[in-house]
Amino acid sequence: AEKVTSLGKDWHRPCLRCEKCNKTLTSGGHAEHDGKPYCNHPCYAALFGPKGGCLWRGRGGSEGARGS
């Protein structure tokens, strides 16, 4: 089996998986929390990202409501 290194450890390629959804990850193409790998979206963002709404809210929307 092919070896990949991530989070300071060696993994079999199929064993490097998201802790939440079990999706296979690529070395360097994922997030980590407490030394465990997570896919960036949606798992890491949903579990550990900013709370309280979408950061992109209002983009592409009407600018006419400003300054009243």
XYZ file of C-alpha atoms in Angstrom, residues 20-66:
47
model
C -16.724 12.602 10.868
C -17.820 11.513 7.372
C -15.109 8.896 6.670
C -14.206 10.436 3.277
C -10.692 9.549 2.048
C -8.404 12.591 2.339
C -5.226 13.678 0.580
C -2.049 14.587 2.410
C -2.105 18.343 3.020
C -5.611 18.677 1.537
C -7.551 18.596 4.775
C -7.969 20.241 8.163
C -7.102 18.890 11.606
C -8.433 19.309 15.115
C -6.826 17.707 18.182
C -4.528 15.734 15.868
C -7.395 14.158 13.911
C -8.055 14.720 10.197
C -11.283 16.270 8.869
C -12.379 17.243 5.369
C -12.441 21.040 5.046
C -16.048 21.219 3.889
C -18.470 20.392 5.221
C -17.173 18.598 8.316
C -14.445 20.880 9.728
C -16.409 24.035 8.877
C -19.580 22.690 10.493
C -17.882 21.363 13.620
C -15.229 23.992 14.336
C -15.831 26.981 12.041
C -17.313 30.355 13.005
C -20.798 30.246 14.475
C -23.649 32.682 13.918
C -24.356 32.683 10.219
C -22.852 32.620 6.814
C -19.803 34.790 6.179
C -20.949 35.353 2.609
C -24.425 36.673 3.479
C -25.271 39.722 1.453
C -22.839 39.069 -1.388
C -24.488 39.647 -4.694
C -27.518 41.173 -3.028
C -29.017 44.603 -3.360
C -26.866 47.516 -2.211
C -29.831 49.942 -2.228
C -30.875 49.399 1.400
C -27.754 51.087 2.846
